[in-house]
Short mmCIF file of C-alpha atoms in Angstrom, two decimals:
data_model
loop_
_atom_site.label_atom_id
_atom_site.label_comp_id
_atom_site.label_asym_id
_atom_site.label_seq_id
_atom_site.Cartn_x
_atom_site.Cartn_y
_atom_site.Cartn_z
CA MET A 1 0.00 0.00 0.00
CA LYS A 2 1.47 3.27 -1.07
CA CYS A 3 1.88 5.72 1.81
CA VAL A 4 1.30 9.41 1.33
CA VAL A 5 1.47 12.28 3.74
CA VAL A 6 -1.34 14.77 3.50
CA VAL A 7 -0.93 18.00 5.42
CA ILE A 8 -4.11 19.85 6.20
CA VAL A 9 -4.35 23.40 4.93
CA ILE A 10 -6.59 26.10 6.34
CA ALA A 11 -8.84 26.39 3.30
CA PHE A 12 -9.61 22.68 3.34
CA THR A 13 -10.25 22.83 7.10
CA SER A 14 -13.32 25.04 6.87
CA CYS A 15 -14.89 22.95 4.08
CA LEU A 16 -14.56 19.65 5.91
CA PHE A 17 -15.74 21.14 9.18
CA VAL A 18 -18.96 22.41 7.58
CA LEU A 19 -19.46 19.05 5.85
CA ALA A 20 -19.05 17.19 9.12
CA GLN A 21 -21.47 19.40 11.03
CA SER A 22 -24.17 19.25 8.39
CA ALA A 23 -24.03 15.49 7.90
CA GLN A 24 -23.39 14.26 11.41
CA GLN A 25 -26.92 13.89 12.79
CA ASN A 26 -28.27 12.20 9.66
CA ALA A 27 -25.33 9.79 9.51
CA LEU A 28 -25.63 8.79 13.12
CA ALA A 29 -29.32 8.06 12.67
CA ASN A 30 -28.68 5.74 9.70
CA VAL A 31 -25.65 3.76 10.92
CA SER A 32 -26.50 0.62 12.85
CA ALA A 33 -24.18 -0.10 15.77
CA THR A 34 -24.17 -3.80 14.90
CA GLU A 35 -23.58 -3.23 11.19
CA SER A 36 -21.09 -0.39 11.41
CA PRO A 37 -18.69 -0.16 8.45
CA LEU A 38 -16.09 1.23 10.86
CA ALA A 39 -13.71 -0.64 13.12
CA PRO A 40 -13.18 0.74 16.64
CA LEU A 41 -10.85 3.74 16.62
CA SER A 42 -7.57 3.33 18.46
CA VAL A 43 -5.02 5.89 19.56
CA GLU A 44 -1.30 5.90 20.30
CA VAL A 45 0.54 8.54 22.35
CA LEU A 46 3.69 9.68 20.50
CA SER A 47 4.90 12.46 22.80
CA ASP A 48 6.27 12.13 26.34
CA ALA A 49 3.37 11.76 28.79
CA SER A 50 5.76 11.79 31.81
CA GLY A 51 3.84 9.00 33.49
CA VAL A 52 0.51 10.91 33.52
CA ASP A 53 -2.58 8.69 33.17
CA LEU A 54 -4.22 9.92 29.93
CA SER A 55 -6.82 7.15 29.62
CA THR A 56 -9.85 9.35 30.42
CA TYR A 57 -8.70 12.12 28.08
CA LEU A 58 -7.90 9.68 25.26
CA ASN A 59 -11.33 8.07 25.59
CA THR A 60 -12.88 11.52 25.10
CA VAL A 61 -10.71 12.15 22.03
CA VAL A 62 -11.64 8.79 20.48
CA ARG A 63 -15.36 9.23 21.19
CA THR A 64 -15.43 12.75 19.71
CA VAL A 65 -13.47 11.88 16.57
CA ARG A 66 -15.45 8.68 16.01
CA ASN A 67 -18.77 10.55 16.06
CA ASN A 68 -17.45 12.95 13.43
CA TRP A 69 -16.02 10.06 11.41
CA TYR A 70 -19.50 8.49 11.15
CA ALA A 71 -20.70 11.72 9.56
CA LEU A 72 -18.06 11.59 6.84
CA ILE A 73 -18.16 7.91 5.82
CA PRO A 74 -17.76 7.96 2.00
CA ALA A 75 -20.39 6.26 -0.13
CA LYS A 76 -17.91 3.65 -1.37
CA ALA A 77 -17.42 2.47 2.21
CA ARG A 78 -21.17 1.84 2.61
CA GLU A 79 -23.47 -0.76 1.11
CA PRO A 80 -23.28 -2.21 -1.44
CA GLU A 81 -19.59 -1.59 -2.31
CA LYS A 82 -18.26 -1.64 1.30
CA LYS A 83 -14.73 -0.80 0.27
CA GLN A 84 -12.09 -1.62 2.83
CA GLY A 85 -9.30 0.71 3.89
CA LYS A 86 -6.99 1.57 6.77
CA VAL A 87 -5.46 4.97 7.50
CA SER A 88 -3.48 6.43 10.40
CA ILE A 89 -3.22 10.13 11.16
CA GLU A 90 -0.88 12.04 13.45
CA LEU A 91 -2.17 15.17 15.17
CA THR A 92 -0.85 17.76 17.60
CA ILE A 93 -3.12 19.15 20.35
CA LEU A 94 -2.24 22.36 22.20
CA ARG A 95 -2.90 22.76 25.91
CA ASN A 96 -6.19 24.57 25.19
CA GLY A 97 -7.41 21.59 23.13
CA LYS A 98 -6.91 23.19 19.74
CA ILE A 99 -5.64 20.85 17.00
CA VAL A 100 -2.87 22.70 15.18
CA ARG A 101 -1.57 19.98 12.89
CA ALA A 102 -2.85 16.76 11.37
CA ALA A 103 -1.24 14.61 8.70
CA VAL A 104 -1.79 11.19 7.17
CA SER A 105 1.08 8.98 8.29
CA SER A 106 -0.21 5.80 6.62
CA SER A 107 -2.63 6.10 3.72
CA SER A 108 -5.53 3.83 2.84
CA GLY A 109 -4.60 4.26 -0.82
CA ASP A 110 -7.88 6.10 -1.40
CA LYS A 111 -7.89 9.91 -1.13
CA VAL A 112 -11.61 10.07 -0.33
CA MET A 113 -11.26 7.70 2.61
CA ASP A 114 -8.14 9.57 3.79
CA ARG A 115 -10.04 12.87 3.66
CA ALA A 116 -12.90 11.42 5.71
CA ALA A 117 -10.49 10.48 8.47
CA LEU A 118 -8.76 13.88 8.31
CA GLY A 119 -12.09 15.65 8.32
CA SER A 120 -13.24 13.85 11.42
CA ILE A 121 -10.21 15.18 13.29
CA LEU A 122 -10.66 18.74 12.03
CA ALA A 123 -14.32 18.70 12.99
CA SER A 124 -13.30 17.70 16.52
CA SER A 125 -11.24 20.83 17.16
CA PRO A 126 -11.16 22.22 19.74
CA LEU A 127 -11.01 19.18 21.98
CA PRO A 128 -11.12 19.53 25.79
CA ALA A 129 -8.04 21.14 27.31
CA LEU A 130 -5.15 18.81 28.10
CA PRO A 131 -5.10 17.36 31.65
CA ALA A 132 -3.57 19.75 34.17
CA GLN A 133 -1.13 17.06 35.34
CA LEU A 134 0.46 17.00 31.88
CA THR A 135 3.03 19.78 31.86
CA ALA A 136 4.06 19.47 28.19
CA ALA A 137 3.16 22.27 25.78
CA ASN A 138 1.27 19.87 23.52
CA LEU A 139 0.21 16.27 23.04
CA ILE A 140 1.03 14.32 19.87
CA LEU A 141 -1.20 11.37 19.00
CA ARG A 142 -1.62 8.86 16.20
CA LEU A 143 -5.17 7.71 15.45
CA TYR A 144 -5.95 4.57 13.49
CA PHE A 145 -9.05 4.33 11.27
CA GLN A 146 -10.36 1.28 9.41
CA ASP A 147 -13.34 0.96 7.09
CA ASN A 148 -15.13 -2.38 6.77
CA PRO A 149 -12.67 -4.67 8.50
CA ILE A 150 -13.17 -8.33 7.75
CA LYS A 151 -14.25 -10.37 10.74
CA SER A 152 -10.79 -11.74 11.52
CA VAL A 153 -9.32 -8.25 11.45
CA GLN A 154 -12.17 -7.00 13.63
CA GLN A 155 -11.37 -9.67 16.19
CA SER A 156 -7.64 -8.88 16.22
CA ILE A 157 -7.88 -5.10 15.96
CA THR A 158 -6.66 -4.58 19.52
CA ASP A 159 -3.59 -6.69 18.71
CA GLN A 160 -2.63 -4.34 15.93
CA MET A 161 -3.43 -0.77 16.81
CA GLY A 162 -2.53 1.97 19.24
CA ALA A 163 -3.80 2.07 22.79
CA GLN A 164 -6.14 -0.87 22.10
CA GLU A 165 -3.30 -3.15 21.07
CA SER A 166 -2.95 -6.52 22.79
CA THR A 167 -1.55 -7.03 26.25
CA ASN A 168 1.35 -8.98 24.79
CA SER A 169 2.30 -6.08 22.55
CA LEU A 170 2.02 -3.58 25.39
CA LEU A 171 4.17 -5.76 27.61
CA GLU A 172 6.80 -6.06 24.89
CA LYS A 173 6.88 -2.28 24.43
CA SER A 174 7.16 -1.90 28.20
CA ARG A 175 10.13 -4.28 28.22
CA GLN A 176 11.79 -2.26 25.49
CA ALA A 177 11.25 0.96 27.44
CA LEU A 178 12.74 -0.60 30.58
CA THR A 179 15.74 -1.84 28.60
CA LYS A 180 16.34 1.81 27.63
CA ARG A 181 15.81 2.85 31.29
CA ASP A 182 12.79 4.91 30.12
CA TYR A 183 10.70 4.18 33.20
CA THR A 184 8.18 7.00 32.56
CA HIS A 185 7.17 5.53 29.20
CA ALA A 186 7.08 2.05 30.68
CA LEU A 187 4.77 3.19 33.48
CA ASP A 188 2.47 4.85 30.94
CA LEU A 189 2.28 1.65 28.88
CA LEU A 190 1.77 -0.61 31.89
CA LYS A 191 -1.30 1.37 32.97
CA GLN A 192 -3.00 -0.01 29.85
CA VAL A 193 -2.16 -3.65 30.66
CA ASP A 194 -4.65 -6.00 32.29
CA PRO A 195 -3.80 -5.99 36.05
CA ALA A 196 -4.39 -9.75 36.09
CA ARG A 197 -1.22 -10.33 34.08
CA PRO A 198 1.58 -11.28 36.55
CA GLU A 199 4.28 -9.76 34.31
CA ARG A 200 2.68 -6.37 34.77
CA THR A 201 3.25 -6.42 38.54
CA THR A 202 6.93 -7.31 38.18
CA MET A 203 7.54 -4.72 35.48
CA LEU A 204 5.79 -2.04 37.51
CA ALA A 205 8.17 -2.80 40.39
CA VAL A 206 11.16 -2.53 38.04
CA ALA A 207 9.90 0.80 36.67
CA ASN A 208 9.34 2.09 40.22
CA GLY A 209 12.87 0.97 41.13
CA MET A 210 14.30 2.94 38.20
CA ALA A 211 12.28 5.98 39.24
CA CYS A 212 13.67 5.59 42.76
CA GLN A 213 17.24 5.68 41.44
CA GLN A 214 16.78 8.53 38.99
CA ALA A 215 14.23 10.86 40.60
CA PRO A 216 15.28 12.57 43.87
CA SER A 217 11.68 12.83 45.17
CA ALA A 218 10.50 9.32 44.32
CA ASP A 219 10.22 8.04 47.91
CA ALA A 220 6.82 6.47 47.30
CA GLN A 221 8.11 4.57 44.27
CA CYS A 222 11.17 3.45 46.25
CA ALA A 223 8.88 2.01 48.91
CA LEU A 224 6.66 0.24 46.33
CA ALA A 225 9.64 -1.36 44.60
CA LYS A 226 11.24 -2.48 47.86
CA GLN A 227 7.95 -3.88 49.17
CA PHE A 228 7.38 -5.94 46.03
CA PHE A 229 10.88 -7.42 45.80
CA THR A 230 10.97 -8.15 49.54
CA GLN A 231 7.74 -10.09 49.13
CA VAL A 232 9.20 -12.01 46.17
CA LEU A 233 12.29 -12.88 48.21
CA SER A 234 10.16 -14.14 51.09
CA HIS A 235 8.77 -16.82 48.76
CA SER A 236 11.89 -17.43 46.65
CA THR A 237 15.08 -16.72 48.59
CA HIS A 238 17.37 -16.99 45.54
CA ASP A 239 15.32 -14.97 43.05
CA GLY A 240 17.97 -13.14 41.01
CA LEU A 241 15.90 -10.11 40.05
CA ALA A 242 14.70 -9.53 43.61
CA LEU A 243 18.22 -9.87 45.07
CA SER A 244 19.68 -7.52 42.47
CA TRP A 245 17.03 -4.84 42.93
CA LEU A 246 17.02 -5.00 46.72
CA GLY A 247 20.80 -4.59 46.66
CA ALA A 248 20.55 -1.57 44.36
CA LEU A 249 17.77 0.00 46.42
CA SER A 250 19.79 -0.46 49.62
CA PHE A 251 22.76 1.21 47.90
CA HIS A 252 20.45 4.12 47.05
CA GLU A 253 19.88 4.61 50.81
CA THR A 254 23.60 4.83 51.76
CA ARG A 255 23.56 8.23 53.42
CA GLY A 256 23.53 9.64 56.91
CA PRO A 257 24.42 7.74 60.09
CA ALA A 258 23.16 4.43 58.64
CA ARG A 259 25.41 4.57 55.60
CA PHE A 260 27.68 1.67 56.58
CA ALA A 261 24.72 -0.47 57.63
CA LYS A 262 23.04 0.13 54.27
CA LEU A 263 26.26 -0.66 52.42
CA ASP A 264 26.54 -3.92 54.35
CA GLU A 265 22.90 -4.65 53.50
CA ALA A 266 23.53 -4.03 49.81
CA ARG A 267 26.65 -6.20 49.85
CA GLY A 268 24.69 -8.95 51.55
CA TYR A 269 22.16 -9.08 48.71
CA PHE A 270 24.86 -9.18 46.01
CA THR A 271 26.92 -11.75 47.88
CA THR A 272 23.83 -13.97 48.08
CA LEU A 273 23.15 -13.37 44.39
CA LEU A 274 26.69 -14.44 43.46
CA ALA A 275 26.51 -17.56 45.65
CA ALA A 276 23.07 -18.54 44.34
CA HIS A 277 23.85 -18.05 40.62
CA PRO A 278 27.60 -18.67 40.16
CA ASP A 279 27.21 -20.16 36.68
CA GLU A 280 24.83 -17.56 35.22
CA PRO A 281 26.86 -14.86 33.39
CA ALA A 282 24.31 -12.07 33.86
CA TRP A 283 23.98 -12.41 37.61
CA ARG A 284 27.70 -13.04 38.12
CA ALA A 285 28.61 -9.95 36.13
CA GLU A 286 26.09 -7.86 38.04
CA SER A 287 27.32 -9.15 41.41
CA ASP A 288 30.99 -8.57 40.53
CA TYR A 289 30.23 -5.00 39.53
CA TRP A 290 28.18 -4.03 42.57
CA LEU A 291 30.52 -5.77 45.05
CA GLY A 292 33.37 -3.77 43.53
CA VAL A 293 31.43 -0.51 43.76
CA THR A 294 30.40 -1.06 47.37
CA ALA A 295 33.93 -2.19 48.32
CA TRP A 296 35.32 1.07 47.00
CA LEU A 297 32.73 3.23 48.77
CA ALA A 298 33.11 1.45 52.13
CA SER A 299 36.92 1.54 52.00
CA TYR A 300 36.95 5.18 50.85
CA TRP A 301 34.71 6.29 53.71
CA ARG A 302 36.76 4.35 56.28
CA ASN A 303 40.01 5.73 54.83
CA GLN A 304 38.73 9.29 55.11
CA ASP A 305 37.49 8.70 58.66
CA ALA A 306 40.87 7.18 59.66
CA ARG A 307 42.81 10.14 58.22
CA ALA A 308 40.49 12.61 59.99
CA ASP A 309 40.89 10.80 63.32
CA TYR A 310 44.67 10.76 62.96
CA ASN A 311 44.88 14.44 62.02
CA ARG A 312 42.88 15.47 65.10
CA ASN A 313 45.73 14.19 67.31
CA SER A 314 48.74 14.94 65.10
CA GLN A 315 50.80 18.08 64.71
CA ILE A 316 51.72 17.08 61.15
CA PRO A 317 48.46 16.36 59.34
CA LEU A 318 48.24 13.69 56.65
CA GLN A 319 47.55 14.87 53.12
CA TRP A 320 44.99 13.00 51.04
CA ASN A 321 47.68 11.14 49.04
CA ASP A 322 50.19 10.46 51.86
CA PRO A 323 50.86 6.85 52.88
CA LEU A 324 49.06 5.94 56.09
CA PRO A 325 51.01 5.56 59.35
CA GLU A 326 51.59 1.88 60.12
CA ALA A 327 49.10 1.59 62.98
CA VAL A 328 46.37 3.29 60.93
CA ARG A 329 47.18 1.18 57.86
CA THR A 330 47.10 -2.05 59.85
CA GLU A 331 43.67 -1.32 61.32
CA LEU A 332 42.25 -0.21 57.98
CA ALA A 333 43.62 -3.35 56.29
CA ARG A 334 41.94 -5.44 58.98
CA GLN A 335 38.61 -3.73 58.33
CA CYS A 336 38.70 -3.58 54.53
CA GLY A 337 41.52 -5.76 53.16
CA ASP A 338 39.54 -8.87 52.11
CA MET A 339 36.62 -6.82 50.79
CA VAL A 340 38.90 -4.62 48.68
CA ASN A 341 40.85 -7.57 47.22
CA LYS A 342 37.64 -9.35 46.22
CA GLY A 343 36.28 -6.12 44.78
CA VAL A 344 39.41 -5.64 42.64
CA GLU A 345 39.14 -9.24 41.45
CA GLY A 346 35.49 -8.87 40.46
CA LEU A 347 35.92 -5.56 38.63
CA GLN A 348 38.98 -6.94 36.83
CA LYS A 349 36.80 -9.78 35.52
CA ARG A 350 34.31 -7.25 34.20
CA VAL A 351 37.06 -5.27 32.49
CA ASP A 352 38.56 -8.46 31.02
CA GLN A 353 35.18 -9.37 29.54
CA GLN A 354 34.50 -5.90 28.18
CA SER A 355 37.48 -3.61 27.74
CA LYS A 356 35.28 -0.57 27.03
CA ASP A 357 33.12 -0.83 30.15
CA LEU A 358 33.80 2.71 31.34
CA TYR A 359 32.00 2.30 34.66
CA SER A 360 33.99 -0.76 35.70
CA LEU A 361 37.26 0.84 34.57
CA ALA A 362 36.54 3.94 36.67
CA TYR A 363 35.67 2.00 39.80
CA LEU A 364 38.64 -0.35 39.35
CA ASN A 365 40.89 2.72 39.21
CA LEU A 366 39.41 4.06 42.43
CA LEU A 367 39.57 0.72 44.21
CA LEU A 368 43.22 0.16 43.28
CA LYS A 369 44.03 3.50 44.92
CA GLN A 370 42.30 2.33 48.08
CA ARG A 371 44.19 -0.96 47.99
CA ALA A 372 47.45 0.95 47.62
CA ASP A 373 46.82 2.56 51.02
CA LEU A 374 46.45 -0.90 52.57
CA GLN A 375 49.73 -2.29 51.21
CA GLU A 376 52.46 -2.90 53.77
CA ASN A 377 55.15 -3.20 51.07
CA PRO A 378 56.04 0.17 49.45
CA GLU A 379 56.74 -1.54 46.13
CA MET A 380 53.28 -3.13 46.09
CA ARG A 381 51.76 0.23 46.95
CA ALA A 382 53.61 1.81 44.03
CA GLU A 383 52.48 -0.99 41.71
CA ASP A 384 48.79 -0.47 42.61
CA LEU A 385 49.14 3.26 41.95
CA ARG A 386 50.88 2.58 38.63
CA MET A 387 48.05 0.26 37.51
CA ALA A 388 45.50 2.86 38.60
CA ASP A 389 47.22 5.53 36.51
CA GLN A 390 47.22 3.25 33.48
CA LEU A 391 43.47 2.90 33.85
CA VAL A 392 43.11 6.70 33.93
CA ASN A 393 44.72 6.84 30.50
CA ARG A 394 42.33 4.17 29.18
CA ILE A 395 39.36 6.03 30.62
CA LYS A 396 40.45 9.32 29.05
CA GLU A 397 40.76 7.66 25.63
CA LEU A 398 37.26 6.21 25.92
CA GLN A 399 35.84 9.54 27.05
CA LYS A 400 37.56 11.26 24.16
CA SER A 401 35.99 8.83 21.68
CA GLU A 402 32.60 9.17 23.43
CA VAL A 403 32.35 5.40 23.69
CA LEU A 404 30.41 3.81 26.54
CA VAL A 405 29.93 0.08 26.33
CA ILE A 406 28.55 -2.23 28.98
CA ASP A 407 28.14 -5.39 26.95
CA ILE A 408 27.88 -8.01 29.68
CA PRO A 409 24.84 -10.28 29.05
CA LEU A 410 22.64 -8.45 31.53
CA HIS A 411 18.98 -9.10 32.20
CA PRO A 412 17.17 -6.06 30.72
CA ALA A 413 15.58 -5.22 34.05
CA ILE A 414 18.74 -5.32 36.17
CA PRO A 415 19.23 -1.96 37.90
CA PRO A 416 21.60 0.38 36.07
CA PRO A 417 25.00 0.95 37.67
CA PRO A 418 25.54 4.13 39.66
CA PRO A 419 27.58 6.72 37.73
CA PRO A 420 31.24 6.57 38.80
CA PRO A 421 33.03 9.66 40.11
CA PRO A 422 35.88 10.94 37.96
CA PRO A 423 39.11 9.09 38.80
CA PRO A 424 41.54 11.42 40.63
CA PRO A 425 45.24 11.41 39.72
CA THR A 426 47.71 9.83 42.13
CA GLN A 427 49.53 13.15 42.50
CA PRO A 428 47.90 16.57 43.00
CA GLU A 429 47.91 18.71 39.88
#
């Protein structure tokens, strides 16, 4: 079917509007609901709805346009010819409800049938004002029209079109949105899915978890995600997705007086994940990464606390890059040594698997610097710092080429890694 794009011009607008108004009442009186030549209209949201529930507004749009479409059904689409045709039209609605643009995005192949669909949209302007919760300047939609669908098409129309498309299709689009970390679009799609579908509940929890990580004021969504995955874990203690998300959500809470407790909690989830799924590449890669990240953060905080405690009682304060006094180093190594070594080992595996994994490279650099402070042998300390500096050069090259690759075989719903801080040099500039 040849596709054409028809852009509505002002002169044509007034003609179609008058035609629709004059014919509407007569057409509605003569079209039987059971013998309608029209398939149910469906609508797809093309612009960012920012998670706002538009279902009530979209129902109003569909009902209004459909009534006007009845008025403009061309003779060839009626008895006895009953010509078939499908057309989709994109339109832009301003906040006050005015339609400022409409264009055929997929033609029926028949200009008369295309014009009927366009006319029904023009005759519907202005629509009600956009919902107050939607802050965007406009709303872009795609409406799907079909004349005389055959019975099999009529039965499968919701599998094929817009907001009435099948649950399976909506779930697949939601998965794709979550893979791209677009939780707002995923939440908007999932609102249209049958609540009885178990996948919907899990994907809603994943979307809420992403919102928790990315939106500073998403406390309610944090609580919903944590409640769901905690419930999952109570029934299945080794569930990989629940362990991974609960670890990430605990990491999100590492602030204030409870920061070390939350870090330990996060590490506990990822340690369990690694032990429960040692032969599954996705979960092993995820565990190695997060255990490395949390090892760096815990050792960094303890290192800073140890330096601050020492400087309070010393006349010659330690600088940030000075080797630690032996007593301080020994205690810090006791607290963090095993954790740091395992973290280095895990991050090194990630880097070996994917040499352009910028996040793992950055955290490995930082963790090697922490390990250097734990080394009793000056030569081993110098070697850790040398390896860290080599990683800085690799990171700078990747940043220069604007390449960011994390190509471990991750589950698409695994929480995204926290952004790494820039790696500091070993010597002050």
